XYZ file of C-alpha atoms in Angstrom:
302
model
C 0.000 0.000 0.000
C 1.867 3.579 -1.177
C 0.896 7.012 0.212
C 0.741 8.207 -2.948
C -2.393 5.927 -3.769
C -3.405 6.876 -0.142
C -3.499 10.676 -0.841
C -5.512 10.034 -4.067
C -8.257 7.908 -1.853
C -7.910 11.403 0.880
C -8.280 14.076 -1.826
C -10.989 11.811 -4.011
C -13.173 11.595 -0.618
C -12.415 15.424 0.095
C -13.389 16.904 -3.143
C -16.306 14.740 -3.663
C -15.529 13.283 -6.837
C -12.728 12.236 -9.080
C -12.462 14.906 -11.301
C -12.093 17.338 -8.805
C -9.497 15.349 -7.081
C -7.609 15.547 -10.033
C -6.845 19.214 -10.354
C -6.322 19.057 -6.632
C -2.995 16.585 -7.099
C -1.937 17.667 -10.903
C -3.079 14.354 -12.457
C -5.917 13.107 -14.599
C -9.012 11.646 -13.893
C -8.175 8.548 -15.352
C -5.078 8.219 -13.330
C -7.219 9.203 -10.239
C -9.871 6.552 -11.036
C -6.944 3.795 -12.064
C -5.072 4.577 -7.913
C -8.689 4.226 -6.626
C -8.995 1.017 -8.152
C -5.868 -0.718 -7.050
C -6.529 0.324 -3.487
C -9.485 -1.458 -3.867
C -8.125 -4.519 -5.116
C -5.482 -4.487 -2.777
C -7.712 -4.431 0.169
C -10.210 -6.899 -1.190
C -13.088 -4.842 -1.311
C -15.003 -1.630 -2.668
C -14.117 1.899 -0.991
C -16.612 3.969 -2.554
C -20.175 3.856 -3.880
C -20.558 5.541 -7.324
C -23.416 7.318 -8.343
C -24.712 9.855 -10.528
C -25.240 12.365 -7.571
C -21.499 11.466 -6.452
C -19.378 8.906 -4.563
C -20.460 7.901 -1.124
C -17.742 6.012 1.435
C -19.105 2.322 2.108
C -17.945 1.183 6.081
C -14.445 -0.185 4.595
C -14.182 3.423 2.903
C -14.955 4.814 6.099
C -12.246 3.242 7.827
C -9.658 3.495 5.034
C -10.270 7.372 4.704
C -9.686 8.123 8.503
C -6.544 5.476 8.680
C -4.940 7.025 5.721
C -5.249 10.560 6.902
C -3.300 9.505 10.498
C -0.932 7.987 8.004
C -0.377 10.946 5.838
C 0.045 12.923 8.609
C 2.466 10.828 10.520
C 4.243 10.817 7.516
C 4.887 14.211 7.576
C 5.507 14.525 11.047
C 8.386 12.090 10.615
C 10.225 14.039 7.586
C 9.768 17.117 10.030
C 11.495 15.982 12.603
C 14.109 14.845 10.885
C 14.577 17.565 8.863
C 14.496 19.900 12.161
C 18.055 18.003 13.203
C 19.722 20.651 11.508
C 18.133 23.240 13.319
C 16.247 26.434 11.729
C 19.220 26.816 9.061
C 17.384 25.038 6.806
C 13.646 23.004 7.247
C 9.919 23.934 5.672
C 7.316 26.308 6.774
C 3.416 25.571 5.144
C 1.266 27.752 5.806
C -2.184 28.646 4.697
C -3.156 32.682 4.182
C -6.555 33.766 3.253
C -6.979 36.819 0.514
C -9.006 38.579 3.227
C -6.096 40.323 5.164
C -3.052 38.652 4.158
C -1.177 41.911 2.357
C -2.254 44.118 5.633
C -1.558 41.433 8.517
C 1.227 38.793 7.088
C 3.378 40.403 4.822
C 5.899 41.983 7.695
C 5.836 38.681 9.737
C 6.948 37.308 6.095
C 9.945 40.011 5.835
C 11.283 39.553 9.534
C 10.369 35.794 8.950
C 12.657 35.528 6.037
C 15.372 37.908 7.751
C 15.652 35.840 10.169
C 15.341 32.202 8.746
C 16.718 32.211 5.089
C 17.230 28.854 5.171
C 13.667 27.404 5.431
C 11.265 27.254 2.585
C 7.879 28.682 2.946
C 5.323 26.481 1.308
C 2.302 28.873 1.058
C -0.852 27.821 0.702
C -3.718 30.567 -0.519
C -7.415 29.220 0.117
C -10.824 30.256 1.934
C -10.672 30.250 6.084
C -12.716 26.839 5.210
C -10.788 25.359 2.959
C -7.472 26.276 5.229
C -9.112 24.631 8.579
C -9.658 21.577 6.269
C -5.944 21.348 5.436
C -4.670 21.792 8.585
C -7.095 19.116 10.096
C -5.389 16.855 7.614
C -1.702 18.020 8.066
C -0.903 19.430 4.795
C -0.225 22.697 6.666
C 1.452 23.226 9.491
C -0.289 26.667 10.388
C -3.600 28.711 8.567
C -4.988 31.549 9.517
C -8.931 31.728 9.543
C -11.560 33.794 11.701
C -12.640 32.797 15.305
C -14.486 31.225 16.397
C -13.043 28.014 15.619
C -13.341 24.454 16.563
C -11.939 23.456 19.649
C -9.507 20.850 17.839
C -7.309 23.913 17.012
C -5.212 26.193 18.894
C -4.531 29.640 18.316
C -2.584 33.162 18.294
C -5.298 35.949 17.733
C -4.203 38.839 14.776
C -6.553 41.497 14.913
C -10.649 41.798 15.715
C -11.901 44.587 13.574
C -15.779 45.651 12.453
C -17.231 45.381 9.297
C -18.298 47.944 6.852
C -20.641 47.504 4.547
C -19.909 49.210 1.061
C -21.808 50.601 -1.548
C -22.134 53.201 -4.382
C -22.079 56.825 -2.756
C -25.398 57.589 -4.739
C -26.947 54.876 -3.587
C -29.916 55.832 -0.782
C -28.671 54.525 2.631
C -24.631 55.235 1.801
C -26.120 58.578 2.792
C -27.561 57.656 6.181
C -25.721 59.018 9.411
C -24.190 56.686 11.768
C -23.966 52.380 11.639
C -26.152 50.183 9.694
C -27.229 46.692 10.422
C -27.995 43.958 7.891
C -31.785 44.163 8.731
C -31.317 47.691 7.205
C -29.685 46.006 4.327
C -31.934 43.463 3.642
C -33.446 44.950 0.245
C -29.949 45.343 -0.957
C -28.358 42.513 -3.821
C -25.333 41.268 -1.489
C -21.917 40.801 -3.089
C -20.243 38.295 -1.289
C -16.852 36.399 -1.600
C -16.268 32.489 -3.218
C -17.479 29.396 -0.989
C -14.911 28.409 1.265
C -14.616 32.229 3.135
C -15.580 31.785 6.480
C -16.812 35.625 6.045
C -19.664 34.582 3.983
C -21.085 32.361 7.037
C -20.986 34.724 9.220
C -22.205 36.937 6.903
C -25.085 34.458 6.810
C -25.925 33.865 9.863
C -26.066 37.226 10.963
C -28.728 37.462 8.250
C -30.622 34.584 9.863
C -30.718 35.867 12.954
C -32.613 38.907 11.281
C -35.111 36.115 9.724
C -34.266 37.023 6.060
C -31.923 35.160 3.319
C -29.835 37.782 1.636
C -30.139 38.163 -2.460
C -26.685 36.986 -3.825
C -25.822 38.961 -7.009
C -22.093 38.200 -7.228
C -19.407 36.019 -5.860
C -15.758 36.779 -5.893
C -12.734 35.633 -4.671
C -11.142 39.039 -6.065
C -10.880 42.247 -3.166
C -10.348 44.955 -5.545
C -12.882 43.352 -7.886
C -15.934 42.817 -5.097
C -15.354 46.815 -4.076
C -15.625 47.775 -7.989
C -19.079 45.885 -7.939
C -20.384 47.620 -5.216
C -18.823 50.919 -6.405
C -20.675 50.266 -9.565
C -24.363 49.889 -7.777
C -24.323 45.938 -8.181
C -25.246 45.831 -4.440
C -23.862 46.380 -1.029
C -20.162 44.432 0.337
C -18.632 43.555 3.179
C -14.998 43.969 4.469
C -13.334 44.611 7.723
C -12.341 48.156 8.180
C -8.419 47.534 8.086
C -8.739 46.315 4.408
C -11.523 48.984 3.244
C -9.463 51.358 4.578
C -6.247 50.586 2.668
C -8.563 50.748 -0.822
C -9.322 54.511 -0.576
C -8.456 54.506 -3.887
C -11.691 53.286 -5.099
C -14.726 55.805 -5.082
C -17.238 53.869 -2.745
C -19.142 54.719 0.014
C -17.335 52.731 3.173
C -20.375 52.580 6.289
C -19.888 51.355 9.422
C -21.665 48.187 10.158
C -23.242 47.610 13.425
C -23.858 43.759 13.537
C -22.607 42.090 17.213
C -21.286 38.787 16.084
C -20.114 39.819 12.671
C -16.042 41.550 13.693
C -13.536 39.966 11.367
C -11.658 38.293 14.180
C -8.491 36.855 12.602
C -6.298 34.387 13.925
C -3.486 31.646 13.406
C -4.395 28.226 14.048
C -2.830 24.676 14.917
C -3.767 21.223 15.252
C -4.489 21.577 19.045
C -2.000 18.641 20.597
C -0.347 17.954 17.592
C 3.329 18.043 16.973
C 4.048 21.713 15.582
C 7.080 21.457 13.714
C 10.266 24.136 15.260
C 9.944 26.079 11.811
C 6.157 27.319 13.026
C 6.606 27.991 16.149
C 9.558 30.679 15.057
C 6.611 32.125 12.989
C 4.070 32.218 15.712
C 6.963 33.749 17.711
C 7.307 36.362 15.362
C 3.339 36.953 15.203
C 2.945 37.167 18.235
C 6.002 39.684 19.244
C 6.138 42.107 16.178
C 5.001 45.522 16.662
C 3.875 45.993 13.391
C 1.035 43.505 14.740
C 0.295 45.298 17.701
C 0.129 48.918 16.841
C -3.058 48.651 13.838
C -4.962 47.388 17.245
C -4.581 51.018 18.650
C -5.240 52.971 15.911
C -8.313 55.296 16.440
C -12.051 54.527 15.484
């Protein structure tokens, strides 16, 4: 039994499907189907249940899918810890980083990072908070960052909490309304929100809930620049934290202050809570947590 097969079986179970599975490990679906296969033979018996609404685990699936993940990520484990003989002159850092935030809060731990530790490789991974927390639950990162709250199998170093504004074109009616809106106000509004897999969207979501209404969805984006320019344009309202809408001044959109409880973009770095974290992340989360650059946007004034 390989771990390459292995990982196939993971990322076919993960992504819901074989073709999807292949863009995730750079192969084609025949290849992905063929790996499938011979783990099945090998063990004796089918893994999956194939149907035109998808693939379903049968019980030896079941088992084989949550074996081969502790086996994937004891396989890393090991090649950390050997590689961490040598110290911090050389090793690998993977680490997930969400578009939302990433330029404002993770670029200088990058540059002191790098300063400090030339020698280790940074293997960054870019994805949705969701798609990050999924990773890390299966050891492919060491670190991501993603918005509290979290599940309680992770650990982690809190970034920044900031609100949310809500923005819109400056002709449109309530971008001219004095002081903090709520989403009930916005309810009539088109929403633009971001790509599945942002953890901002759920929130988003069940903020709306808790109002008793199911926003419109006009657009989807994983693009910052591009979501503002939609609601610039009168496509509907958006929603950023006020450290990124902020640094976009450039754009002509009206930028209002949301007041939501339950909604602040509450960023954070997390870890496999009792896992082995390799000596390459915790130099990272030792520069997160210690660099003023980190620090100071949390006094800045309303």
């Amino acid at each position: 039994m390989e771990f390459r097969t292995l990982r196939v079986f993971v990322e076919v179970v993960r992504a819901g499907g074989f073709s999807a599975a292949a863009g995730r490990v750079h192969a084609t679906q025949s290849t992905i189907s063929k790996a499938v296969r011979q783990l099945e033979d090998e063990i004796g018996m089918p893994l999956l249940i194939r149907g035109p609404a998808g693939i379903a685990l049968t019980a030896a699936g079941e088992i084989v899918f949550q074996r081969a993940q502790t086996l994937l990520a004891g396989r890393e484990t090991l090649k950390t810890e050997l590689q961490e003989l040598a110290g911090l002159k050389r090793g690998l850092l993977r680490i997930g980083l969400p578009p939302i935030g990433s330029s404002e809060l993770f670029a200088p731990v990058f540059t002191l990072y790098r300063r400090r530790y030339p020698g280790v490789d940074i293997k960054l991974v870019e994805h949705g908070s969701d798609r990050l927390e999924e990773l890390l639950r299966a050891s492919e990162i060491d670190l991501a960052a993603s918005l509290l709250p979290v599940s309680e199998e992770f650990d982690w170093l809190a970034m920044r909490r900031d609100p949310l504004v809500a923005l819109m074109a400056t002709d449109a009616p309530l971008a001219q309304v004095p002081g903090p809106l709520t989403l009930a106000d916005l309810r009539t509004m088109p929403f633009i929100l971001f790509d599945s897999g942002f953890a901002l969207n759920r929130i988003i979501r069940a903020a709306c809930a808790r109002h008793g209404f199911e926003p419109e969805v006009t657009a989807r984006s994983s693009q910052i620049d591009f979501i503002i320019r939609l609601a610039a344009a009168g496509l509907g309202v958006a929603f950023l934290p006020r450290l990124i809408a902020r640094a976009r001044v450039h754009v002509p959109v009206a930028q209002v202050p949301l007041d939501e409880p339950g909604t602040d973009w509450a960023m954070a770095t997390l870890w496999r809570r009792g896992a082995y974290l390799p000596q390459a992340a915790r130099a990272w989360l030792d520069i997160a947590a210690g660099d003023p650059a980190q620090t100071a946007t949390d006094r800045e004034p309303d």
